[in-house]
Amino acid sequence: MAVAALTTLPLEPWKPLQKKPLPAGRPREWYVSHNRRLKAMRLAIALLDSGVYHPSKADNDTIRSTAERLGIHPPSDTTCRMVRALIHSSR
C-alpha cells in the first residue's frame, strides 16, 4: 500500500540569502567581472520571469528599464550582452 506525503510550503515570503564579504586580495578586474556577472544573472532572471524568453526581445532599453524597475543601476552595454547570452543559454 502506497502512502502519499504532502509537504506544506512556508507561509512567509522568500528571503534572500545573507551576503558574505568577497574574498580579499584579488585583482580589481576580478571584483568588477564578478559583480557584473551577478547583475547580469539578476537581470536575466527578472526578464525570464516577466516573459522575455528570446534574446532578440531583450534589447538594451528593455534590460535597462527592467534594471530601473528592480532598483539596480543601469547596466552597461557589456552587461546587456551578458544578459542576452544568459537568456540564450537557458533555452
GROMACS .gro file of N, CA and C in nm:
model
  273
    1MET      N    1   0.084  -0.116   0.000
    1MET     CA    2   0.000   0.000   0.000
    1MET      C    3   0.090   0.124   0.000
    2ALA      N    4   0.065   0.215  -0.092
    2ALA     CA    5   0.146   0.337  -0.104
    2ALA      C    6   0.078   0.452  -0.030
    3VAL      N    7   0.158   0.529   0.035
    3VAL     CA    8   0.107   0.644   0.108
    3VAL      C    9   0.170   0.769   0.050
    4ALA      N   10   0.089   0.865   0.013
    4ALA     CA   11   0.141   0.991  -0.043
    4ALA      C   12   0.167   1.088   0.071
    5ALA      N   13   0.281   1.152   0.064
    5ALA     CA   14   0.316   1.251   0.166
    5ALA      C   15   0.306   1.390   0.105
    6LEU      N   16   0.231   1.474   0.168
    6LEU     CA   17   0.217   1.612   0.122
    6LEU      C   18   0.308   1.701   0.204
    7THR      N   19   0.376   1.789   0.135
    7THR     CA   20   0.458   1.886   0.206
    7THR      C   21   0.391   2.022   0.196
    8THR      N   22   0.395   2.096   0.302
    8THR     CA   23   0.336   2.229   0.301
    8THR      C   24   0.445   2.332   0.286
    9LEU      N   25   0.417   2.432   0.209
    9LEU     CA   26   0.513   2.540   0.188
    9LEU      C   27   0.501   2.639   0.302
   10PRO      N   28   0.612   2.701   0.340
   10PRO     CA   29   0.603   2.801   0.447
   10PRO      C   30   0.520   2.922   0.400
   11LEU      N   31   0.453   2.985   0.494
   11LEU     CA   32   0.366   3.097   0.460
   11LEU      C   33   0.441   3.228   0.449
   12GLU      N   34   0.561   3.236   0.503
   12GLU     CA   35   0.635   3.362   0.494
   12GLU      C   36   0.699   3.374   0.357
   13PRO      N   37   0.715   3.496   0.307
   13PRO     CA   38   0.771   3.515   0.173
   13PRO      C   39   0.918   3.473   0.169
   14TRP      N   40   0.966   3.453   0.047
   14TRP     CA   41   1.105   3.414   0.025
   14TRP      C   42   1.197   3.524   0.072
   15LYS      N   43   1.302   3.485   0.141
   15LYS     CA   44   1.400   3.582   0.189
   15LYS      C   45   1.533   3.554   0.120
   16PRO      N   46   1.601   3.659   0.069
   16PRO     CA   47   1.730   3.635   0.003
   16PRO      C   48   1.836   3.592   0.106
   17LEU      N   49   1.936   3.523   0.056
   17LEU     CA   50   2.044   3.481   0.142
   17LEU      C   51   2.122   3.602   0.191
   18GLN      N   52   2.184   3.588   0.307
   18GLN     CA   53   2.264   3.698   0.357
   18GLN      C   54   2.393   3.705   0.277
   19LYS      N   55   2.433   3.827   0.248
   19LYS     CA   56   2.554   3.846   0.169
   19LYS      C   57   2.677   3.823   0.254
   20LYS      N   58   2.777   3.762   0.193
   20LYS     CA   59   2.905   3.742   0.259
   20LYS      C   60   3.006   3.836   0.193
   21PRO      N   61   3.104   3.880   0.265
   21PRO     CA   62   3.205   3.966   0.203
   21PRO      C   63   3.284   3.888   0.098
   22LEU      N   64   3.325   3.958  -0.006
   22LEU     CA   65   3.405   3.895  -0.111
   22LEU      C   66   3.545   3.869  -0.059
   23PRO      N   67   3.612   3.770  -0.113
   23PRO     CA   68   3.747   3.740  -0.066
   23PRO      C   69   3.843   3.855  -0.096
   24ALA      N   70   3.933   3.880  -0.004
   24ALA     CA   71   4.029   3.989  -0.020
   24ALA      C   72   4.150   3.941  -0.099
   25GLY      N   73   4.220   4.035  -0.158
   25GLY     CA   74   4.345   4.005  -0.224
   25GLY      C   75   4.336   3.972  -0.371
   26ARG      N   76   4.220   3.980  -0.429
   26ARG     CA   77   4.208   3.952  -0.573
   26ARG      C   78   4.233   4.080  -0.652
   27PRO      N   79   4.266   4.069  -0.779
   27PRO     CA   80   4.282   4.189  -0.861
   27PRO      C   81   4.147   4.260  -0.881
   28ARG      N   82   4.152   4.389  -0.902
   28ARG     CA   83   4.030   4.469  -0.916
   28ARG      C   84   3.941   4.417  -1.028
   29GLU      N   85   4.000   4.369  -1.136
   29GLU     CA   86   3.923   4.319  -1.251
   29GLU      C   87   3.836   4.200  -1.210
   30TRP      N   88   3.883   4.120  -1.115
   30TRP     CA   89   3.805   4.006  -1.070
   30TRP      C   90   3.675   4.053  -1.004
   31TYR      N   91   3.685   4.155  -0.918
   31TYR     CA   92   3.567   4.207  -0.848
   31TYR      C   93   3.469   4.270  -0.948
   32VAL      N   94   3.523   4.342  -1.045
   32VAL     CA   95   3.437   4.405  -1.146
   32VAL      C   96   3.362   4.299  -1.225
   33SER      N   97   3.433   4.196  -1.272
   33SER     CA   98   3.366   4.093  -1.352
   33SER      C   99   3.270   4.010  -1.266
   34HIS      N  100   3.306   3.986  -1.140
   34HIS     CA  101   3.217   3.911  -1.050
   34HIS      C  102   3.085   3.986  -1.030
   35ASN      N  103   3.094   4.114  -0.998
   35ASN     CA  104   2.973   4.193  -0.977
   35ASN      C  105   2.892   4.208  -1.105
   36ARG      N  106   2.962   4.216  -1.219
   36ARG     CA  107   2.891   4.225  -1.348
   36ARG      C  108   2.814   4.097  -1.375
   37ARG      N  109   2.875   3.982  -1.346
   37ARG     CA  110   2.804   3.855  -1.366
   37ARG      C  111   2.682   3.844  -1.275
   38LEU      N  112   2.697   3.888  -1.149
   38LEU     CA  113   2.582   3.885  -1.058
   38LEU      C  114   2.468   3.973  -1.108
   39LYS      N  115   2.503   4.094  -1.154
   39LYS     CA  116   2.400   4.185  -1.206
   39LYS      C  117   2.333   4.125  -1.329
   40ALA      N  118   2.411   4.065  -1.418
   40ALA     CA  119   2.355   4.005  -1.539
   40ALA      C  120   2.262   3.891  -1.504
   41MET      N  121   2.298   3.810  -1.404
   41MET     CA  122   2.211   3.699  -1.363
   41MET      C  123   2.081   3.752  -1.304
   42ARG      N  124   2.089   3.854  -1.219
   42ARG     CA  125   1.965   3.911  -1.161
   42ARG      C  126   1.874   3.964  -1.271
   43LEU      N  127   1.932   4.033  -1.368
   43LEU     CA  128   1.850   4.090  -1.475
   43LEU      C  129   1.794   3.980  -1.566
   44ALA      N  130   1.872   3.878  -1.596
   44ALA     CA  131   1.823   3.769  -1.680
   44ALA      C  132   1.708   3.696  -1.613
   45ILE      N  133   1.719   3.672  -1.484
   45ILE     CA  134   1.611   3.606  -1.410
   45ILE      C  135   1.485   3.692  -1.412
   46ALA      N  136   1.501   3.822  -1.390
   46ALA     CA  137   1.385   3.911  -1.390
   46ALA      C  138   1.319   3.915  -1.528
   47LEU      N  139   1.399   3.917  -1.634
   47LEU     CA  140   1.343   3.919  -1.769
   47LEU      C  141   1.272   3.787  -1.800
   48LEU      N  142   1.332   3.675  -1.761
   48LEU     CA  143   1.265   3.546  -1.784
   48LEU      C  144   1.134   3.538  -1.706
   49ASP      N  145   1.134   3.590  -1.584
   49ASP     CA  146   1.011   3.590  -1.504
   49ASP      C  147   0.903   3.679  -1.566
   50SER      N  148   0.945   3.784  -1.637
   50SER     CA  149   0.848   3.874  -1.697
   50SER      C  150   0.804   3.830  -1.837
   51GLY      N  151   0.859   3.718  -1.886
   51GLY     CA  152   0.812   3.664  -2.013
   51GLY      C  153   0.903   3.691  -2.131
   52VAL      N  154   1.021   3.743  -2.110
   52VAL     CA  155   1.116   3.765  -2.220
   52VAL      C  156   1.202   3.640  -2.228
   53TYR      N  157   1.172   3.553  -2.327
   53TYR     CA  158   1.240   3.425  -2.338
   53TYR      C  159   1.338   3.417  -2.453
   54HIS      N  160   1.345   3.519  -2.535
   54HIS     CA  161   1.433   3.517  -2.651
   54HIS      C  162   1.525   3.638  -2.648
   55PRO      N  163   1.654   3.621  -2.674
   55PRO     CA  164   1.748   3.733  -2.666
   55PRO      C  165   1.714   3.850  -2.758
   56SER      N  166   1.649   3.823  -2.870
   56SER     CA  167   1.615   3.933  -2.961
   56SER      C  168   1.509   4.025  -2.902
   57LYS      N  169   1.431   3.975  -2.807
   57LYS     CA  170   1.330   4.058  -2.741
   57LYS      C  171   1.391   4.143  -2.629
   58ALA      N  172   1.514   4.111  -2.589
   58ALA     CA  173   1.580   4.181  -2.478
   58ALA      C  174   1.681   4.280  -2.534
   59ASP      N  175   1.629   4.392  -2.585
   59ASP     CA  176   1.723   4.495  -2.630
   59ASP      C  177   1.772   4.575  -2.509
   60ASN      N  178   1.866   4.665  -2.532
   60ASN     CA  179   1.927   4.740  -2.421
   60ASN      C  180   1.823   4.820  -2.344
   61ASP      N  181   1.726   4.878  -2.414
   61ASP     CA  182   1.624   4.958  -2.346
   61ASP      C  183   1.538   4.872  -2.254
   62THR      N  184   1.503   4.752  -2.299
   62THR     CA  185   1.423   4.662  -2.216
   62THR      C  186   1.501   4.620  -2.091
   63ILE      N  187   1.628   4.589  -2.110
   63ILE     CA  188   1.711   4.546  -1.997
   63ILE      C  189   1.728   4.662  -1.899
   64ARG      N  190   1.752   4.782  -1.950
   64ARG     CA  191   1.772   4.897  -1.862
   64ARG      C  192   1.643   4.936  -1.790
   65SER      N  193   1.530   4.922  -1.855
   65SER     CA  194   1.404   4.953  -1.786
   65SER      C  195   1.375   4.848  -1.678
   66THR      N  196   1.413   4.724  -1.702
   66THR     CA  197   1.398   4.620  -1.600
   66THR      C  198   1.488   4.651  -1.481
   67ALA      N  199   1.610   4.696  -1.509
   67ALA     CA  200   1.702   4.732  -1.401
   67ALA      C  201   1.646   4.848  -1.319
   68GLU      N  202   1.587   4.945  -1.385
   68GLU     CA  203   1.527   5.058  -1.314
   68GLU      C  204   1.412   5.012  -1.226
   69ARG      N  205   1.331   4.921  -1.279
   69ARG     CA  206   1.217   4.868  -1.203
   69ARG      C  207   1.263   4.790  -1.080
   70LEU      N  208   1.379   4.724  -1.091
   70LEU     CA  209   1.432   4.647  -0.979
   70LEU      C  210   1.514   4.731  -0.883
   71GLY      N  211   1.544   4.854  -0.921
   71GLY     CA  212   1.625   4.939  -0.835
   71GLY      C  213   1.774   4.914  -0.850
   72ILE      N  214   1.815   4.863  -0.966
   72ILE     CA  215   1.955   4.836  -0.996
   72ILE      C  216   2.007   4.949  -1.085
   73HIS      N  217   2.133   4.986  -1.067
   73HIS     CA  218   2.193   5.088  -1.154
   73HIS      C  219   2.185   5.042  -1.299
   74PRO      N  220   2.169   5.136  -1.392
   74PRO     CA  221   2.159   5.097  -1.533
   74PRO      C  222   2.282   5.018  -1.578
   75PRO      N  223   2.263   4.906  -1.645
   75PRO     CA  224   2.376   4.824  -1.687
   75PRO      C  225   2.446   4.883  -1.809
   76SER      N  226   2.572   4.849  -1.823
   76SER     CA  227   2.649   4.892  -1.939
   76SER      C  228   2.613   4.805  -2.059
   77ASP      N  229   2.666   4.841  -2.175
   77ASP     CA  230   2.642   4.761  -2.295
   77ASP      C  231   2.698   4.620  -2.278
   78THR      N  232   2.813   4.609  -2.212
   78THR     CA  233   2.873   4.478  -2.188
   78THR      C  234   2.783   4.391  -2.102
   79THR      N  235   2.725   4.449  -1.998
   79THR     CA  236   2.635   4.373  -1.911
   79THR      C  237   2.509   4.334  -1.987
   80CYS      N  238   2.459   4.421  -2.073
   80CYS     CA  239   2.342   4.387  -2.154
   80CYS      C  240   2.371   4.269  -2.245
   81ARG      N  241   2.492   4.265  -2.303
   81ARG     CA  242   2.530   4.150  -2.386
   81ARG      C  243   2.534   4.023  -2.302
   82MET      N  244   2.585   4.034  -2.180
   82MET     CA  245   2.589   3.917  -2.092
   82MET      C  246   2.448   3.867  -2.059
   83VAL      N  247   2.355   3.960  -2.037
   83VAL     CA  248   2.217   3.922  -2.008
   83VAL      C  249   2.158   3.845  -2.126
   84ARG      N  250   2.180   3.896  -2.247
   84ARG     CA  251   2.128   3.826  -2.365
   84ARG      C  252   2.191   3.688  -2.380
   85ALA      N  253   2.321   3.676  -2.349
   85ALA     CA  254   2.387   3.546  -2.357
   85ALA      C  255   2.329   3.450  -2.254
   86LEU      N  256   2.298   3.498  -2.134
   86LEU     CA  257   2.237   3.412  -2.033
   86LEU      C  258   2.097   3.367  -2.074
   87ILE      N  259   2.020   3.459  -2.132
   87ILE     CA  260   1.886   3.421  -2.177
   87ILE      C  261   1.897   3.317  -2.289
   88HIS      N  262   1.994   3.334  -2.378
   88HIS     CA  263   2.013   3.239  -2.488
   88HIS      C  264   2.055   3.103  -2.435
   89SER      N  265   2.142   3.101  -2.336
   89SER     CA  266   2.193   2.972  -2.287
   89SER      C  267   2.091   2.897  -2.203
   90SER      N  268   1.987   2.964  -2.156
   90SER     CA  269   1.888   2.896  -2.074
   90SER      C  270   1.788   2.818  -2.158
   91ARG      N  271   1.790   2.836  -2.287
   91ARG     CA  272   1.696   2.765  -2.374
   91ARG      C  273   1.739   2.626  -2.401
   0.00000   0.00000   0.00000
